[in-house]
Tab-separated table of C-alpha atoms in Angstrom:
chain	number	residue	atom	x	y	z
X	1	UNK	CA	-26.296	-61.729	-14.367
X	2	UNK	CA	-23.383	-63.864	-14.455
X	3	UNK	CA	-25.049	-67.071	-12.937
X	4	UNK	CA	-27.181	-66.811	-15.489
X	5	UNK	CA	-24.943	-67.320	-18.289
X	6	UNK	CA	-22.806	-69.826	-16.516
X	7	UNK	CA	-25.842	-71.959	-16.391
X	8	UNK	CA	-26.530	-71.275	-20.070
X	9	UNK	CA	-22.456	-72.190	-20.783
X	10	UNK	CA	-23.179	-75.799	-18.729
X	11	UNK	CA	-26.412	-76.395	-19.963
X	12	UNK	CA	-25.127	-75.985	-23.660
X	13	UNK	CA	-21.921	-77.872	-23.058
X	14	UNK	CA	-23.967	-80.769	-21.861
X	15	UNK	CA	-25.945	-81.126	-25.063
X	16	UNK	CA	-28.731	-79.138	-23.947
X	17	UNK	CA	-30.947	-76.568	-25.592
X	18	UNK	CA	-31.348	-73.224	-24.156
X	19	UNK	CA	-33.335	-69.838	-24.763
X	20	UNK	CA	-32.377	-66.766	-23.441
X	21	UNK	CA	-35.420	-64.541	-23.123
X	22	UNK	CA	-34.650	-60.700	-23.074
X	23	UNK	CA	-36.699	-57.783	-22.204
X	24	UNK	CA	-35.544	-55.406	-25.668
X	25	UNK	CA	-38.090	-52.425	-25.806
X	26	UNK	CA	-41.517	-51.215	-25.083
X	27	UNK	CA	-43.855	-48.703	-27.183
X	28	UNK	CA	-40.766	-48.374	-29.488
X	29	UNK	CA	-38.158	-47.301	-26.573
X	30	UNK	CA	-36.229	-49.039	-23.684
X	31	UNK	CA	-37.949	-49.423	-21.001
X	32	UNK	CA	-36.781	-49.289	-17.154
X	33	UNK	CA	-37.212	-53.333	-17.385
X	34	UNK	CA	-34.837	-53.296	-20.667
X	35	UNK	CA	-32.507	-56.101	-20.420
X	36	UNK	CA	-33.914	-58.079	-17.845
X	37	UNK	CA	-33.200	-61.910	-18.932
X	38	UNK	CA	-34.415	-65.250	-18.609
X	39	UNK	CA	-32.973	-68.180	-19.919
X	40	UNK	CA	-35.040	-71.371	-20.517
X	41	UNK	CA	-33.896	-75.084	-20.408
X	42	UNK	CA	-34.933	-77.814	-22.248
X	43	UNK	CA	-36.218	-79.640	-18.922
X	44	UNK	CA	-38.484	-76.555	-18.349
X	45	UNK	CA	-36.666	-75.222	-16.017
X	46	UNK	CA	-35.417	-71.466	-15.613
X	47	UNK	CA	-32.862	-68.512	-14.417
X	48	UNK	CA	-33.247	-65.433	-14.287
X	49	UNK	CA	-36.023	-63.183	-14.568
X	50	UNK	CA	-37.898	-60.715	-16.944
X	51	UNK	CA	-40.320	-59.277	-14.027
X	52	UNK	CA	-42.889	-62.121	-13.084
X	53	UNK	CA	-46.166	-62.304	-13.392
X	54	UNK	CA	-47.987	-62.912	-16.665
X	55	UNK	CA	-45.529	-61.666	-19.088
X	56	UNK	CA	-42.998	-64.134	-17.581
X	57	UNK	CA	-45.547	-67.199	-17.384
X	58	UNK	CA	-46.247	-66.835	-20.894
X	59	UNK	CA	-42.734	-66.183	-22.220
X	60	UNK	CA	-41.760	-69.659	-20.628
X	61	UNK	CA	-44.002	-70.912	-23.113
X	62	UNK	CA	-43.025	-69.024	-25.889
X	63	UNK	CA	-39.235	-70.113	-25.085
X	64	UNK	CA	-40.727	-73.972	-25.249
X	65	UNK	CA	-42.026	-73.021	-28.700
X	66	UNK	CA	-38.584	-71.657	-29.652
X	67	UNK	CA	-36.839	-74.883	-28.065
X	68	UNK	CA	-39.092	-77.185	-30.012
X	69	UNK	CA	-38.716	-75.025	-33.472
X	70	UNK	CA	-34.928	-74.500	-32.558
X	71	UNK	CA	-36.136	-70.645	-33.760
X	72	UNK	CA	-35.180	-66.871	-32.782
X	73	UNK	CA	-38.316	-64.462	-32.671
X	74	UNK	CA	-39.791	-61.726	-30.830
X	75	UNK	CA	-43.412	-61.443	-29.192
X	76	UNK	CA	-44.756	-58.362	-28.153
X	77	UNK	CA	-47.219	-58.078	-24.937
X	78	UNK	CA	-49.675	-55.510	-24.362
X	79	UNK	CA	-49.413	-54.658	-20.571
X	80	UNK	CA	-52.452	-54.658	-18.058
X	81	UNK	CA	-51.117	-52.094	-15.265
X	82	UNK	CA	-50.160	-55.286	-12.863
X	83	UNK	CA	-47.870	-56.263	-15.484
X	84	UNK	CA	-46.577	-52.615	-16.090
X	85	UNK	CA	-45.669	-53.101	-12.424
X	86	UNK	CA	-44.430	-56.451	-12.510
X	87	UNK	CA	-41.390	-55.503	-15.451
X	88	UNK	CA	-40.859	-51.696	-13.613
X	89	UNK	CA	-41.866	-49.820	-16.072
X	90	UNK	CA	-43.654	-46.313	-15.423
X	91	UNK	CA	-46.806	-46.352	-17.744
X	92	UNK	CA	-48.603	-48.926	-19.646
X	93	UNK	CA	-48.090	-49.893	-23.716
X	94	UNK	CA	-46.167	-53.232	-24.908
X	95	UNK	CA	-43.435	-54.583	-24.127
X	96	UNK	CA	-41.122	-56.644	-26.665
X	97	UNK	CA	-39.445	-60.259	-25.475
X	98	UNK	CA	-37.182	-61.212	-27.719
X	99	UNK	CA	-36.410	-65.013	-27.851
X	100	UNK	CA	-32.969	-66.449	-28.781
X	101	UNK	CA	-32.386	-69.918	-29.311
X	102	UNK	CA	-28.896	-71.913	-28.147
X	103	UNK	CA	-28.057	-74.871	-29.388
X	104	UNK	CA	-26.716	-77.663	-27.057
X	105	UNK	CA	-23.092	-78.477	-27.788
X	106	UNK	CA	-22.473	-75.436	-30.422
X	107	UNK	CA	-18.660	-74.540	-29.491
X	108	UNK	CA	-19.683	-70.799	-30.998
X	109	UNK	CA	-22.313	-70.035	-27.887
X	110	UNK	CA	-19.744	-72.302	-25.398
X	111	UNK	CA	-16.889	-69.570	-26.158
X	112	UNK	CA	-18.855	-66.406	-26.500
X	113	UNK	CA	-21.151	-67.760	-22.864
X	114	UNK	CA	-17.822	-68.124	-21.214
X	115	UNK	CA	-16.275	-65.359	-22.264
X	116	UNK	CA	-19.001	-63.178	-20.862
X	117	UNK	CA	-19.472	-65.354	-17.455
X	118	UNK	CA	-15.202	-64.124	-17.482
X	119	UNK	CA	-15.647	-60.547	-17.966
X	120	UNK	CA	-17.535	-59.656	-14.694
X	121	UNK	CA	-15.440	-58.578	-11.789
X	122	UNK	CA	-12.713	-57.735	-14.601
X	123	UNK	CA	-13.701	-53.932	-14.337
X	124	UNK	CA	-13.938	-53.352	-18.239
X	125	UNK	CA	-16.054	-51.324	-20.768
X	126	UNK	CA	-18.383	-54.150	-22.440
X	127	UNK	CA	-21.583	-54.538	-23.977
X	128	UNK	CA	-23.816	-57.454	-25.469
X	129	UNK	CA	-24.091	-56.449	-29.115
X	130	UNK	CA	-27.152	-58.606	-30.735
X	131	UNK	CA	-27.672	-58.278	-34.455
X	132	UNK	CA	-31.453	-58.589	-36.030
X	133	UNK	CA	-32.202	-59.924	-38.953
X	134	UNK	CA	-36.049	-60.182	-39.789
X	135	UNK	CA	-36.692	-58.709	-36.374
X	136	UNK	CA	-34.876	-61.834	-34.746
X	137	UNK	CA	-31.839	-62.306	-32.864
X	138	UNK	CA	-29.564	-63.979	-35.674
X	139	UNK	CA	-26.386	-63.661	-33.736
X	140	UNK	CA	-24.756	-62.099	-30.436
X	141	UNK	CA	-21.164	-60.760	-29.899
X	142	UNK	CA	-19.557	-58.532	-27.438
X	143	UNK	CA	-18.071	-55.261	-27.768
X	144	UNK	CA	-15.006	-54.869	-25.632
X	145	UNK	CA	-13.439	-51.436	-24.923
X	146	UNK	CA	-9.551	-52.313	-26.141
X	147	UNK	CA	-10.303	-55.381	-28.050
X	148	UNK	CA	-13.257	-54.446	-30.527
X	149	UNK	CA	-16.111	-56.607	-31.766
X	150	UNK	CA	-15.548	-60.203	-31.226
X	151	UNK	CA	-17.658	-62.869	-31.974
X	152	UNK	CA	-19.582	-60.565	-34.788
X	153	UNK	CA	-17.037	-61.213	-37.980
X	154	UNK	CA	-20.052	-59.958	-40.271
X	155	UNK	CA	-20.830	-56.871	-38.201
X	156	UNK	CA	-18.977	-53.582	-39.432
X	157	UNK	CA	-17.851	-52.066	-36.036
X	158	UNK	CA	-18.459	-48.356	-37.192
X	159	UNK	CA	-22.419	-49.694	-37.255
X	160	UNK	CA	-21.767	-50.512	-33.414
X	161	UNK	CA	-20.070	-47.593	-31.873
X	162	UNK	CA	-23.071	-45.160	-32.302
X	163	UNK	CA	-24.878	-47.650	-29.695
X	164	UNK	CA	-22.532	-48.321	-26.793
X	165	UNK	CA	-24.407	-46.166	-24.460
X	166	UNK	CA	-24.680	-46.363	-20.706
X	167	UNK	CA	-28.316	-47.591	-21.247
X	168	UNK	CA	-29.845	-50.495	-23.649
X	169	UNK	CA	-30.224	-49.059	-26.997
X	170	UNK	CA	-32.539	-50.770	-29.684
X	171	UNK	CA	-31.830	-50.033	-33.206
X	172	UNK	CA	-34.506	-51.177	-35.775
X	173	UNK	CA	-34.304	-52.527	-38.429
X	174	UNK	CA	-34.641	-49.953	-41.960
X	175	UNK	CA	-33.903	-50.205	-45.768
X	176	UNK	CA	-29.794	-50.206	-46.189
X	177	UNK	CA	-29.744	-50.058	-42.343
X	178	UNK	CA	-29.315	-53.415	-40.419
X	179	UNK	CA	-31.310	-53.886	-36.973
X	180	UNK	CA	-29.224	-54.232	-33.697
X	181	UNK	CA	-30.141	-54.256	-29.852
X	182	UNK	CA	-27.117	-53.256	-27.556
X	183	UNK	CA	-26.402	-53.666	-23.484
X	184	UNK	CA	-24.012	-52.218	-21.266
X	185	UNK	CA	-22.613	-55.861	-19.860
X	186	UNK	CA	-20.150	-54.821	-17.228
X	187	UNK	CA	-18.510	-51.135	-16.676
X	188	UNK	CA	-14.494	-50.535	-15.926
X	189	UNK	CA	-15.278	-47.617	-13.218
X	190	UNK	CA	-15.542	-47.762	-9.407
X	191	UNK	CA	-16.877	-45.030	-8.010
X	192	UNK	CA	-14.924	-44.892	-4.719
X	193	UNK	CA	-17.086	-43.047	-1.731
X	194	UNK	CA	-14.846	-42.091	1.096
X	195	UNK	CA	-17.293	-41.689	4.434
X	196	UNK	CA	-20.254	-43.791	5.255
X	197	UNK	CA	-22.264	-41.507	6.492
X	198	UNK	CA	-25.694	-39.982	5.883
X	199	UNK	CA	-24.987	-38.476	2.653
X	200	UNK	CA	-22.995	-41.710	1.505
X	201	UNK	CA	-25.962	-44.127	2.996
X	202	UNK	CA	-28.063	-42.299	0.385
X	203	UNK	CA	-25.559	-42.080	-2.834
X	204	UNK	CA	-24.433	-45.686	-2.729
X	205	UNK	CA	-27.842	-47.526	-3.472
X	206	UNK	CA	-28.550	-44.919	-5.980
X	207	UNK	CA	-25.722	-45.037	-7.717
X	208	UNK	CA	-26.446	-48.577	-7.893
X	209	UNK	CA	-29.183	-48.435	-9.214
X	210	UNK	CA	-27.886	-46.527	-12.021
X	211	UNK	CA	-25.383	-48.739	-12.872
X	212	UNK	CA	-22.195	-47.936	-11.125
X	213	UNK	CA	-20.069	-50.376	-9.348
X	214	UNK	CA	-19.232	-48.409	-5.989
X	215	UNK	CA	-16.875	-49.195	-3.219
X	216	UNK	CA	-17.130	-47.748	0.652
X	217	UNK	CA	-14.084	-46.723	2.054
X	218	UNK	CA	-14.452	-45.783	6.051
X	219	UNK	CA	-12.328	-46.324	9.027
X	220	UNK	CA	-14.725	-47.584	11.729
X	221	UNK	CA	-16.619	-50.738	11.447
X	222	UNK	CA	-20.501	-49.307	12.281
X	223	UNK	CA	-19.981	-47.104	9.225
X	224	UNK	CA	-18.141	-49.229	7.035
X	225	UNK	CA	-19.810	-52.633	6.391
X	226	UNK	CA	-21.833	-55.028	4.118
X	227	UNK	CA	-25.008	-54.510	6.206
X	228	UNK	CA	-25.061	-50.290	5.947
X	229	UNK	CA	-24.066	-51.024	2.331
X	230	UNK	CA	-25.725	-54.053	0.699
X	231	UNK	CA	-25.680	-52.382	-2.830
X	232	UNK	CA	-21.488	-51.683	-2.712
X	233	UNK	CA	-19.401	-54.273	-4.540
X	234	UNK	CA	-16.514	-53.800	-2.316
X	235	UNK	CA	-16.133	-52.510	1.293
X	236	UNK	CA	-12.519	-51.085	2.350
X	237	UNK	CA	-12.646	-50.576	6.104
X	238	UNK	CA	-8.771	-48.656	7.039
X	239	UNK	CA	-7.381	-45.647	8.158
X	240	UNK	CA	-8.158	-42.244	5.521
X	241	UNK	CA	-3.998	-42.054	5.545
X	242	UNK	CA	-3.304	-45.750	4.068
X	243	UNK	CA	-6.057	-45.138	1.364
X	244	UNK	CA	-3.372	-44.605	-1.471
X	245	UNK	CA	-1.508	-47.635	-0.711
X	246	UNK	CA	-4.902	-49.820	-0.130
X	247	UNK	CA	-6.460	-49.149	-3.397
X	248	UNK	CA	-5.316	-49.000	-7.421
X	249	UNK	CA	-6.769	-46.293	-8.675
X	250	UNK	CA	-7.341	-46.167	-12.629
X	251	UNK	CA	-8.603	-43.200	-15.009
X	252	UNK	CA	-12.190	-44.871	-15.533
X	253	UNK	CA	-12.543	-44.648	-11.598
X	254	UNK	CA	-14.481	-41.579	-9.840
X	255	UNK	CA	-13.616	-40.411	-6.108
X	256	UNK	CA	-16.380	-39.457	-3.975
X	257	UNK	CA	-15.072	-37.776	-0.695
X	258	UNK	CA	-17.297	-36.983	2.491
X	259	UNK	CA	-15.675	-38.190	5.475
X	260	UNK	CA	-16.787	-37.320	9.105
X	261	UNK	CA	-14.383	-34.291	8.857
X	262	UNK	CA	-12.140	-31.647	7.584
X	263	UNK	CA	-9.522	-33.274	8.170
X	264	UNK	CA	-10.310	-36.543	6.913
X	265	UNK	CA	-11.456	-34.916	3.639
X	266	UNK	CA	-7.985	-33.319	3.362
X	267	UNK	CA	-6.079	-36.535	3.906
X	268	UNK	CA	-7.877	-38.621	1.618
X	269	UNK	CA	-7.960	-35.462	-1.247
X	270	UNK	CA	-3.966	-34.981	-1.050
X	271	UNK	CA	-3.480	-38.822	-1.648
X	272	UNK	CA	-6.341	-38.785	-4.614
X	273	UNK	CA	-5.187	-35.879	-6.454
X	274	UNK	CA	-1.704	-38.324	-7.152
X	275	UNK	CA	-3.775	-40.809	-9.223
X	276	UNK	CA	-5.078	-40.727	-12.039
X	277	UNK	CA	-8.780	-40.858	-11.190
X	278	UNK	CA	-11.098	-39.711	-13.815
X	279	UNK	CA	-13.363	-37.796	-11.639
X	280	UNK	CA	-12.457	-36.484	-8.234
X	281	UNK	CA	-15.502	-34.533	-5.952
X	282	UNK	CA	-15.425	-33.153	-2.360
X	283	UNK	CA	-18.566	-32.108	-0.263
X	284	UNK	CA	-17.759	-28.294	1.465
X	285	UNK	CA	-18.590	-24.950	1.134
X	286	UNK	CA	-16.558	-22.660	-0.794
X	287	UNK	CA	-14.645	-21.293	2.209
X	288	UNK	CA	-13.691	-24.799	3.305
X	289	UNK	CA	-12.658	-25.155	-0.594
X	290	UNK	CA	-10.290	-21.965	-0.523
X	291	UNK	CA	-8.598	-22.916	2.744
X	292	UNK	CA	-8.387	-26.852	1.690
X	293	UNK	CA	-6.278	-25.559	-2.129
X	294	UNK	CA	-3.811	-23.415	0.524
X	295	UNK	CA	-2.696	-26.618	2.367
X	296	UNK	CA	-2.766	-28.610	-0.929
X	297	UNK	CA	-0.327	-26.301	-2.612
X	298	UNK	CA	1.798	-26.520	0.851
X	299	UNK	CA	1.452	-30.300	0.636
X	300	UNK	CA	3.087	-29.857	-2.663
X	301	UNK	CA	0.251	-30.753	-5.075
X	302	UNK	CA	0.676	-28.372	-7.949
X	303	UNK	CA	-1.955	-25.186	-8.566
X	304	UNK	CA	-2.479	-26.520	-11.854
X	305	UNK	CA	-3.852	-30.093	-10.414
X	306	UNK	CA	-6.626	-27.700	-8.231
X	307	UNK	CA	-8.441	-27.873	-11.640
X	308	UNK	CA	-9.587	-31.358	-11.267
X	309	UNK	CA	-11.530	-31.081	-8.073
X	310	UNK	CA	-15.360	-30.819	-8.275
X	311	UNK	CA	-15.925	-29.049	-5.423
X	312	UNK	CA	-18.754	-28.011	-4.057
X	313	UNK	CA	-19.555	-31.757	-5.134
X	314	UNK	CA	-22.781	-32.125	-7.326
X	315	UNK	CA	-25.034	-30.206	-9.695
X	316	UNK	CA	-26.261	-27.104	-8.271
X	317	UNK	CA	-29.937	-27.938	-7.783
X	318	UNK	CA	-30.252	-26.335	-4.288
X	319	UNK	CA	-29.865	-29.472	-2.323
X	320	UNK	CA	-30.160	-29.545	1.032
X	321	UNK	CA	-31.149	-32.852	2.499
X	322	UNK	CA	-28.975	-35.868	2.520
X	323	UNK	CA	-31.120	-37.588	-0.072
X	324	UNK	CA	-31.470	-34.241	-2.292
X	325	UNK	CA	-27.428	-34.080	-2.036
X	326	UNK	CA	-26.958	-37.728	-2.946
X	327	UNK	CA	-29.242	-36.872	-6.065
X	328	UNK	CA	-27.223	-33.731	-6.780
X	329	UNK	CA	-23.631	-35.857	-6.713
X	330	UNK	CA	-25.644	-38.828	-8.623
X	331	UNK	CA	-26.329	-36.527	-11.413
X	332	UNK	CA	-23.217	-34.717	-11.524
X	333	UNK	CA	-21.488	-38.611	-11.547
X	334	UNK	CA	-23.847	-39.750	-14.699
X	335	UNK	CA	-22.704	-36.316	-16.564
X	336	UNK	CA	-19.530	-37.270	-16.440
X	337	UNK	CA	-19.714	-40.938	-16.999
X	338	UNK	CA	-22.005	-40.093	-20.677
X	339	UNK	CA	-19.269	-37.496	-21.547
X	340	UNK	CA	-16.183	-39.952	-20.836
X	341	UNK	CA	-18.416	-42.501	-22.513
X	342	UNK	CA	-18.203	-40.011	-25.784
X	343	UNK	CA	-14.676	-39.032	-25.835
X	344	UNK	CA	-13.629	-42.555	-25.239
X	345	UNK	CA	-15.573	-43.593	-28.234
């Protein structure tokens, strides 16, 4: 995604017009592919994808039309079964693609695109906000947690706040209410998974798929590497005893502890309880919890702090296999994220 915005910025800086194609809806609600993007440039080249196949092919032609007319519009496609699979949707219907024109040399567009590209890797909660007029993209800006609404001077912030969610939201225009398309851009939180065992191998790609940035902390090379965890944004390979000094934890971050043994879990947990982590979960039985709590108190952790620990980790869905346990943990983290976002806004 960062590469797409950088290429758009560079093209516009060179005076070249660009059209951004974005899937914004399907049959009136956001599909799994919502937010997929493709930039189409004046020379016919593209960056990114909206699923390939016939929809993408037709969209390139429509983007050329938008370039020629210097116009913004949306277009609905009625999907055949194979096109549904291309875009990543579950069932058929109509997918809506938004075509947004950016003029070459436009100073506002250059500033916006540069700002967007700079957000990646900064671990902030941000959303891309597009105001719709007559169903088409009129202007785009950013909502940045702590800084508010940027690049959209004529948009009241209170109109956007209810639309800031973990997934894309399309609010259609109604009488007396403007339309907006709002989608998450970057996230502040990192989920730190301690231990690279079987459950972690199932959990990390699952969390990445639902929009979390995940870091894996392991002390063994064979269980803590990019080949085993290609979806992780970071691999930290170091002794568990050094976790408190190796990483900086913020209140936005989540901790998932499942090392290869009780001692490793305890060593990490004792350190993480001294941080401001927003979520701390530990795998294990209720018998293990009681014993661990006694040791934590002996180590100087206040008894009141023990209530921060989610253990046994995950929602109680009767999970038994590593994959099932991973699903239960992911579900609990999704619920925690949604509640945290609601409280923050």
